[in-house]
mmCIF file of C-alpha atoms and ligand atoms in Angstrom:
data_model
loop_
_atom_site.group_PDB
_atom_site.id
_atom_site.type_symbol
_atom_site.label_atom_id
_atom_site.label_comp_id
_atom_site.label_asym_id
_atom_site.label_seq_id
_atom_site.Cartn_x
_atom_site.Cartn_y
_atom_site.Cartn_z
ATOM 1 C CA MET T 1 138.139 70.941 61.000
ATOM 2 C CA SER T 2 140.469 73.315 62.625
ATOM 3 C CA ILE T 3 141.094 70.839 65.772
ATOM 4 C CA PHE T 4 141.760 68.391 62.921
ATOM 5 C CA THR T 5 144.210 70.829 61.447
ATOM 6 C CA ARG T 6 145.869 71.620 64.785
ATOM 7 C CA GLY T 7 146.244 68.073 65.612
ATOM 8 C CA PHE T 8 147.872 67.197 62.293
ATOM 9 C CA SER T 9 150.132 69.865 62.220
ATOM 10 C CA GLY T 10 151.348 69.512 65.689
ATOM 11 C CA ARG T 11 152.595 72.890 65.403
ATOM 12 C CA GLY T 12 150.072 75.157 66.976
ATOM 13 C CA ARG T 13 150.668 77.672 69.662
ATOM 14 C CA ASP T 14 150.468 75.160 72.432
ATOM 15 C CA ASP T 15 153.766 74.386 71.585
ATOM 16 C CA ASN T 16 155.212 77.965 71.194
ATOM 17 C CA PRO T 17 154.175 80.976 73.046
ATOM 18 C CA ALA T 18 155.853 83.287 70.113
ATOM 19 C CA LEU T 19 152.675 82.000 68.067
ATOM 20 C CA PRO T 20 149.746 84.373 68.102
ATOM 21 C CA PRO T 21 146.594 82.704 68.276
ATOM 22 C CA GLY T 22 145.333 80.978 65.090
ATOM 23 C CA GLN T 23 148.913 80.860 63.532
ATOM 24 C CA TYR T 24 151.173 78.179 62.441
ATOM 25 C CA LEU T 25 154.882 77.970 61.665
ATOM 26 C CA THR T 26 156.565 78.087 58.638
ATOM 27 C CA GLU T 27 160.022 77.961 57.125
ATOM 28 C CA ASP T 28 158.926 79.289 53.826
ATOM 29 C CA PHE T 29 158.638 82.685 53.016
ATOM 30 C CA PRO T 30 154.971 82.691 50.826
ATOM 31 C CA VAL T 31 154.575 85.406 48.259
ATOM 32 C CA LEU T 32 151.217 87.321 48.468
ATOM 33 C CA SER T 33 150.388 90.292 46.357
ATOM 34 C CA ALA T 34 147.597 92.489 45.217
ATOM 35 C CA GLY T 35 149.256 93.080 41.777
ATOM 36 C CA PRO T 36 152.212 92.583 39.669
ATOM 37 C CA THR T 37 155.548 93.086 41.089
ATOM 38 C CA PRO T 38 156.770 96.181 39.829
ATOM 39 C CA THR T 39 160.304 97.224 38.752
ATOM 40 C CA VAL T 40 161.964 99.552 40.596
ATOM 41 C CA ASP T 41 165.419 100.842 39.800
ATOM 42 C CA LYS T 42 167.416 101.840 42.801
ATOM 43 C CA ALA T 43 168.363 104.865 40.664
ATOM 44 C CA ASP T 44 165.081 106.109 40.319
ATOM 45 C CA TRP T 45 163.706 104.872 43.728
ATOM 46 C CA GLU T 46 162.836 107.610 46.527
ATOM 47 C CA PHE T 47 161.052 107.542 49.783
ATOM 48 C CA THR T 48 159.052 110.452 50.675
ATOM 49 C CA ILE T 49 157.274 111.621 53.986
ATOM 50 C CA THR T 50 154.626 114.141 53.106
ATOM 51 C CA THR T 51 152.920 116.113 56.222
ATOM 52 C CA GLU T 52 149.388 117.227 56.471
ATOM 53 C CA THR T 53 150.947 120.946 55.787
ATOM 54 C CA GLY T 54 152.007 119.632 52.506
ATOM 55 C CA GLU T 55 155.636 119.662 53.437
ATOM 56 C CA THR T 56 157.522 116.731 51.880
ATOM 57 C CA HIS T 57 160.944 114.895 53.006
ATOM 58 C CA ARG T 58 162.405 112.939 50.321
ATOM 59 C CA TRP T 59 165.502 110.379 50.124
ATOM 60 C CA ASN T 60 166.879 108.993 47.235
ATOM 61 C CA TRP T 61 168.589 105.578 47.531
ATOM 62 C CA GLU T 62 172.169 107.247 48.281
ATOM 63 C CA GLN T 63 170.741 109.315 51.169
ATOM 64 C CA PHE T 64 168.973 106.322 52.071
ATOM 65 C CA MET T 65 171.638 104.379 52.775
ATOM 66 C CA ALA T 66 173.818 106.982 54.384
ATOM 67 C CA LEU T 67 171.419 106.932 57.372
ATOM 68 C CA LYS T 68 171.673 104.861 60.574
ATOM 69 C CA ILE T 69 171.162 101.399 59.555
ATOM 70 C CA ASP T 70 169.335 98.921 62.178
ATOM 71 C CA GLN T 71 169.855 95.026 62.213
ATOM 72 C CA VAL T 72 166.276 93.547 63.156
ATOM 73 C CA ASP T 73 165.506 90.215 64.284
ATOM 74 C CA THR T 74 161.764 89.571 64.618
ATOM 75 C CA ASP T 75 158.884 87.063 64.056
ATOM 76 C CA ILE T 76 156.346 88.015 61.107
ATOM 77 C CA HIS T 77 152.887 87.143 61.294
ATOM 78 C CA CYS T 78 150.608 86.845 58.380
ATOM 79 C CA VAL T 79 146.667 87.097 58.256
ATOM 80 C CA THR T 80 146.746 83.757 56.252
ATOM 81 C CA ARG T 81 147.783 81.847 59.344
ATOM 82 C CA TRP T 82 151.608 81.590 58.936
ATOM 83 C CA SER T 83 154.223 82.905 61.077
ATOM 84 C CA LYS T 84 157.839 82.849 60.606
ATOM 85 C CA LEU T 85 160.053 83.383 63.571
ATOM 86 C CA GLY T 86 163.455 84.841 64.237
ATOM 87 C CA THR T 87 163.581 86.364 60.696
ATOM 88 C CA SER T 88 166.686 88.755 60.086
ATOM 89 C CA TRP T 89 166.469 92.175 58.179
ATOM 90 C CA ARG T 90 168.462 95.148 57.734
ATOM 91 C CA GLY T 91 166.736 98.606 57.164
ATOM 92 C CA VAL T 92 166.197 102.159 58.407
ATOM 93 C CA SER T 93 164.274 103.083 61.565
ATOM 94 C CA LEU T 94 161.281 105.108 61.058
ATOM 95 C CA ASP T 95 162.446 107.113 63.995
ATOM 96 C CA THR T 96 165.444 107.825 61.861
ATOM 97 C CA LEU T 97 163.267 109.121 59.239
ATOM 98 C CA PHE T 98 160.788 111.227 61.455
ATOM 99 C CA ALA T 99 163.449 112.885 63.099
ATOM 100 C CA ASP T 100 163.033 116.105 61.411
ATOM 101 C CA VAL T 101 159.445 115.823 60.675
ATOM 102 C CA GLU T 102 157.028 118.112 62.113
ATOM 103 C CA THR T 103 153.615 116.509 62.300
ATOM 104 C CA SER T 104 150.449 116.642 64.661
ATOM 105 C CA ALA T 105 148.631 114.255 62.564
ATOM 106 C CA GLY T 106 148.047 110.978 64.139
ATOM 107 C CA TYR T 107 147.819 108.604 61.321
ATOM 108 C CA THR T 108 150.111 107.597 58.334
ATOM 109 C CA MET T 109 149.119 106.036 54.932
ATOM 110 C CA ALA T 110 151.658 103.785 53.346
ATOM 111 C CA HIS T 111 152.054 104.254 49.366
ATOM 112 C CA SER T 112 153.821 101.777 47.269
ATOM 113 C CA TYR T 113 155.165 101.588 43.707
ATOM 114 C CA GLY T 114 152.352 99.684 41.868
ATOM 115 C CA GLY T 115 149.646 101.641 43.827
ATOM 116 C CA TYR T 116 149.105 99.557 46.960
ATOM 117 C CA THR T 117 148.139 101.437 50.279
ATOM 118 C CA THR T 118 147.846 100.483 53.707
ATOM 119 C CA ASN T 119 146.982 102.472 56.856
ATOM 120 C CA VAL T 120 149.210 102.451 60.083
ATOM 121 C CA PRO T 121 148.850 104.824 63.191
ATOM 122 C CA LEU T 122 152.008 106.936 63.562
ATOM 123 C CA ASP T 123 152.546 105.547 67.039
ATOM 124 C CA ASP T 124 153.015 102.018 65.601
ATOM 125 C CA LEU T 125 155.510 103.329 63.356
ATOM 126 C CA LEU T 126 157.601 104.963 66.105
ATOM 127 C CA ASP T 127 159.866 104.063 69.219
ATOM 128 C CA GLY T 128 161.596 101.144 67.580
ATOM 129 C CA LYS T 129 158.622 99.270 66.111
ATOM 130 C CA ALA T 130 159.076 99.749 62.231
ATOM 131 C CA TRP T 131 161.446 100.104 59.469
ATOM 132 C CA ILE T 132 161.922 100.790 55.906
ATOM 133 C CA ALA T 133 163.901 97.344 55.326
ATOM 134 C CA PHE T 134 166.276 96.656 52.289
ATOM 135 C CA GLU T 135 168.047 93.417 53.202
ATOM 136 C CA PHE T 136 166.449 90.005 54.098
ATOM 137 C CA ASP T 137 168.680 87.111 55.398
ATOM 138 C CA GLY T 138 171.917 89.101 54.582
ATOM 139 C CA GLU T 139 170.796 89.776 50.674
ATOM 140 C CA ASP T 140 169.126 92.438 48.932
ATOM 141 C CA LEU T 141 165.381 92.195 49.247
ATOM 142 C CA ASP T 142 164.044 90.421 46.365
ATOM 143 C CA PRO T 143 161.480 92.134 44.213
ATOM 144 C CA GLU T 144 158.933 89.706 44.979
ATOM 145 C CA HIS T 145 159.431 90.293 48.804
ATOM 146 C CA GLY T 146 159.185 94.025 48.275
ATOM 147 C CA GLY T 147 162.620 95.131 47.068
ATOM 148 C CA PRO T 148 164.247 97.510 46.817
ATOM 149 C CA ALA T 149 162.560 98.276 50.036
ATOM 150 C CA ARG T 150 159.557 97.541 52.033
ATOM 151 C CA LEU T 151 157.805 98.610 55.253
ATOM 152 C CA LEU T 152 158.587 96.532 58.024
ATOM 153 C CA VAL T 153 155.893 96.525 61.071
ATOM 154 C CA PRO T 154 156.378 93.270 62.639
ATOM 155 C CA HIS T 155 153.546 93.490 65.398
ATOM 156 C CA LEU T 156 151.080 94.055 62.867
ATOM 157 C CA TYR T 157 149.894 91.418 60.469
ATOM 158 C CA PHE T 158 152.226 91.352 57.510
ATOM 159 C CA TRP T 159 149.782 92.910 54.862
ATOM 160 C CA LYS T 160 150.815 96.130 56.846
ATOM 161 C CA SER T 161 154.363 96.027 56.217
ATOM 162 C CA ALA T 162 153.639 97.506 52.519
ATOM 163 C CA LYS T 163 155.961 95.813 49.707
ATOM 164 C CA TRP T 164 157.646 98.459 47.252
ATOM 165 C CA VAL T 165 156.900 101.175 49.730
ATOM 166 C CA ARG T 166 157.576 104.767 47.985
ATOM 167 C CA GLY T 167 156.234 106.801 51.162
ATOM 168 C CA LEU T 168 154.348 107.958 53.925
ATOM 169 C CA THR T 169 151.534 110.541 53.893
ATOM 170 C CA MET T 170 150.215 111.962 57.294
ATOM 171 C CA MET T 171 146.644 111.982 57.985
ATOM 172 C CA GLU T 172 144.328 113.361 60.399
ATOM 173 C CA ASN T 173 142.000 110.418 60.376
ATOM 174 C CA ASP T 174 142.637 106.578 60.280
ATOM 175 C CA ASP T 175 141.514 106.458 56.685
ATOM 176 C CA PRO T 176 141.343 102.765 55.364
ATOM 177 C CA GLY T 177 143.974 101.581 52.934
ATOM 178 C CA PHE T 178 143.697 98.970 49.896
ATOM 179 C CA TRP T 179 142.816 95.715 51.658
ATOM 180 C CA GLU T 180 141.624 97.813 54.734
ATOM 181 C CA GLN T 181 138.587 99.158 52.281
ATOM 182 C CA ASN T 182 137.778 95.748 51.168
ATOM 183 C CA GLY T 183 137.314 93.648 54.461
ATOM 184 C CA TYR T 184 140.552 93.550 56.239
ATOM 185 C CA HIS T 185 140.837 94.786 59.699
ATOM 186 C CA THR T 186 141.780 98.459 60.111
ATOM 187 C CA TYR T 187 144.662 97.850 62.759
ATOM 188 C CA GLY T 188 145.460 94.268 62.265
ATOM 189 C CA ASP T 189 146.970 93.174 65.698
ATOM 190 C CA PRO T 190 147.941 89.342 65.258
ATOM 191 C CA TRP T 191 147.545 88.857 69.197
ATOM 192 C CA GLN T 192 144.005 89.992 69.126
ATOM 193 C CA GLU T 193 143.207 88.170 65.909
ATOM 194 C CA GLN T 194 142.123 91.310 63.969
ATOM 195 C CA ARG T 195 142.121 89.914 60.642
ATOM 196 C CA TYR T 196 138.740 91.425 59.258
ATOM 197 C CA TRP T 197 136.103 93.952 59.817
ATOM 198 C CA MET N 1 100.991 104.318 45.924
ATOM 199 C CA THR N 2 104.790 104.399 46.476
ATOM 200 C CA GLU N 3 107.111 105.714 43.949
ATOM 201 C CA HIS N 4 109.371 102.616 44.107
ATOM 202 C CA LEU N 5 109.393 98.842 44.574
ATOM 203 C CA ASP N 6 110.324 96.920 47.201
ATOM 204 C CA GLY N 7 114.386 95.581 47.038
ATOM 205 C CA ASN N 8 112.784 92.104 47.343
ATOM 206 C CA VAL N 9 111.699 92.489 43.513
ATOM 207 C CA LEU N 10 115.717 92.275 42.803
ATOM 208 C CA ALA N 11 115.531 88.497 43.524
ATOM 209 C CA GLY N 12 114.538 87.645 39.926
ATOM 210 C CA PRO N 13 116.797 89.742 37.840
ATOM 211 C CA LEU N 14 119.823 89.160 40.250
ATOM 212 C CA SER N 15 119.547 85.575 40.393
ATOM 213 C CA GLU N 16 119.467 85.688 36.581
ATOM 214 C CA LEU N 17 122.892 87.407 36.806
ATOM 215 C CA PHE N 18 124.443 85.168 39.225
ATOM 216 C CA ARG N 19 122.940 81.696 38.061
ATOM 217 C CA ASP N 20 124.980 82.028 34.878
ATOM 218 C CA ASP N 21 128.472 80.958 34.785
ATOM 219 C CA MET N 22 130.062 84.210 35.733
ATOM 220 C CA THR N 23 133.209 83.604 33.848
ATOM 221 C CA THR N 24 131.605 84.325 30.663
ATOM 222 C CA ALA N 25 129.826 87.256 32.255
ATOM 223 C CA ILE N 26 131.026 90.573 30.269
ATOM 224 C CA GLY N 27 132.339 93.281 32.489
ATOM 225 C CA ARG N 28 133.343 96.797 31.692
ATOM 226 C CA CYS N 29 136.626 98.378 33.419
ATOM 227 C CA ALA N 30 135.729 101.642 35.351
ATOM 228 C CA HIS N 31 139.163 102.695 34.546
ATOM 229 C CA CYS N 32 139.863 102.283 30.919
ATOM 230 C CA GLY N 33 136.344 101.129 29.586
ATOM 231 C CA ASP N 34 137.441 97.826 28.101
ATOM 232 C CA VAL N 35 134.732 95.299 27.774
ATOM 233 C CA SER N 36 135.644 91.643 28.273
ATOM 234 C CA VAL N 37 134.481 88.346 29.597
ATOM 235 C CA LEU N 38 135.729 88.067 33.237
ATOM 236 C CA ALA N 39 137.799 85.069 32.323
ATOM 237 C CA THR N 40 140.359 87.264 30.707
ATOM 238 C CA ALA N 41 140.969 89.204 34.207
ATOM 239 C CA LEU N 42 144.072 88.712 35.682
ATOM 240 C CA VAL N 43 143.379 87.431 39.343
ATOM 241 C CA TYR N 44 146.404 87.981 42.204
ATOM 242 C CA ASP N 45 146.087 85.647 45.336
ATOM 243 C CA ALA N 46 146.897 87.846 48.376
ATOM 244 C CA ALA N 47 144.715 85.457 50.523
ATOM 245 C CA PRO N 48 142.225 85.898 52.305
ATOM 246 C CA GLY N 49 141.684 88.470 49.719
ATOM 247 C CA TRP N 50 141.886 88.295 45.817
ATOM 248 C CA CYS N 51 142.429 91.185 43.734
ATOM 249 C CA VAL N 52 141.128 91.011 40.232
ATOM 250 C CA ARG N 53 142.669 93.392 37.659
ATOM 251 C CA CYS N 54 141.518 94.121 33.979
ATOM 252 C CA HIS N 55 143.639 92.355 31.412
ATOM 253 C CA ALA N 56 144.054 95.711 29.328
ATOM 254 C CA CYS N 57 144.940 98.355 31.975
ATOM 255 C CA GLY N 58 145.918 96.409 35.143
ATOM 256 C CA ASP N 59 143.698 98.641 37.289
ATOM 257 C CA VAL N 60 141.581 96.817 39.869
ATOM 258 C CA LEU N 61 138.251 95.441 38.718
ATOM 259 C CA MET N 62 137.038 93.793 41.920
ATOM 260 C CA THR N 63 138.320 92.287 45.160
ATOM 261 C CA LEU N 64 137.072 89.014 46.849
ATOM 262 C CA VAL N 65 137.770 88.601 50.455
ATOM 263 C CA TRP N 66 136.940 85.917 52.583
ATOM 264 C CA ALA N 67 136.475 87.048 56.135
ATOM 265 C CA GLY N 68 135.632 84.026 58.148
ATOM 266 C CA ASP N 69 132.369 82.776 57.259
ATOM 267 C CA ARG N 70 131.285 85.601 54.847
ATOM 268 C CA LEU N 71 132.550 86.442 51.319
ATOM 269 C CA ARG N 72 132.944 90.066 50.620
ATOM 270 C CA ILE N 73 133.250 91.417 47.039
ATOM 271 C CA ASP N 74 133.803 94.724 46.181
ATOM 272 C CA LEU N 75 132.903 95.633 42.740
ATOM 273 C CA ARG N 76 133.738 99.239 42.511
ATOM 274 C CA GLY N 77 136.181 98.831 39.385
ATOM 275 C CA VAL N 78 133.465 97.419 37.533
ATOM 276 C CA THR N 79 131.068 99.840 35.719
ATOM 277 C CA ALA N 80 128.410 97.061 34.217
ATOM 278 C CA LEU N 81 128.392 93.335 34.005
ATOM 279 C CA GLU N 82 126.165 91.545 31.318
ATOM 280 C CA VAL N 83 125.049 87.911 31.295
ATOM 281 C CA GLY N 84 123.087 86.006 28.935
ATOM 282 C CA ASP N 85 123.404 84.680 25.001
HETATM 283 ZN ZN1 ZN R 1 140.871 98.653 32.316
#
């Protein structure tokens, strides 16, 4: 069956070294969500980082937009087997947001408006690997794609790039987030095909 | 004489449960206590997982994850399931 599918589409990774194993190219931007799209007004929006000591760093929209903004051109890979190459975003690097955060904890839980959570090791958020993105393809990020702002961790499967992100909580242990508790892989490396437990 | 029965005795009653059309089964939401047939639940497709939410309060009733050859169902938001006439 999988052989047939790959032969049929003719766009498997044999043709494209940018595609992780088991992935196919799409030009679309499929919308997948574990719940209804929350309405988050930029006037009410905030992003927080809470450390293991309970110290909270917070930014409202205005403060957030005053930070250094990066242009990000990257490929994204969804666990549903679609990949989208050369996507274009603008956002604030987690390196910028963590600049004044003192922590010795190695893991984070991303929390979203609407209640979604996903766990990401801190190392995977730093050194130019992750952003809080607010623009896609030159436009404000649509609510259905996670606007006003979403986490963008493009080197992991896209369920880790939490839509409607509202904050990160530092954790001593790699506790599982929403889908990770229910069967998705705790780390989610597309190049290792870490889809499930 | 052991105090408990072997788990194999569950084959009967549990096949009773899953033999029925589960969309007519009645579930109780662990969050708000609403009691409704499963067909009224709100299902969000986040393939390879589905998130099933209570129509009354929106909280998560259950998740279904197709993990390769296995289907994993988490029922943490359902405190009771009832089938039968
Ligand atoms: Zn409920």
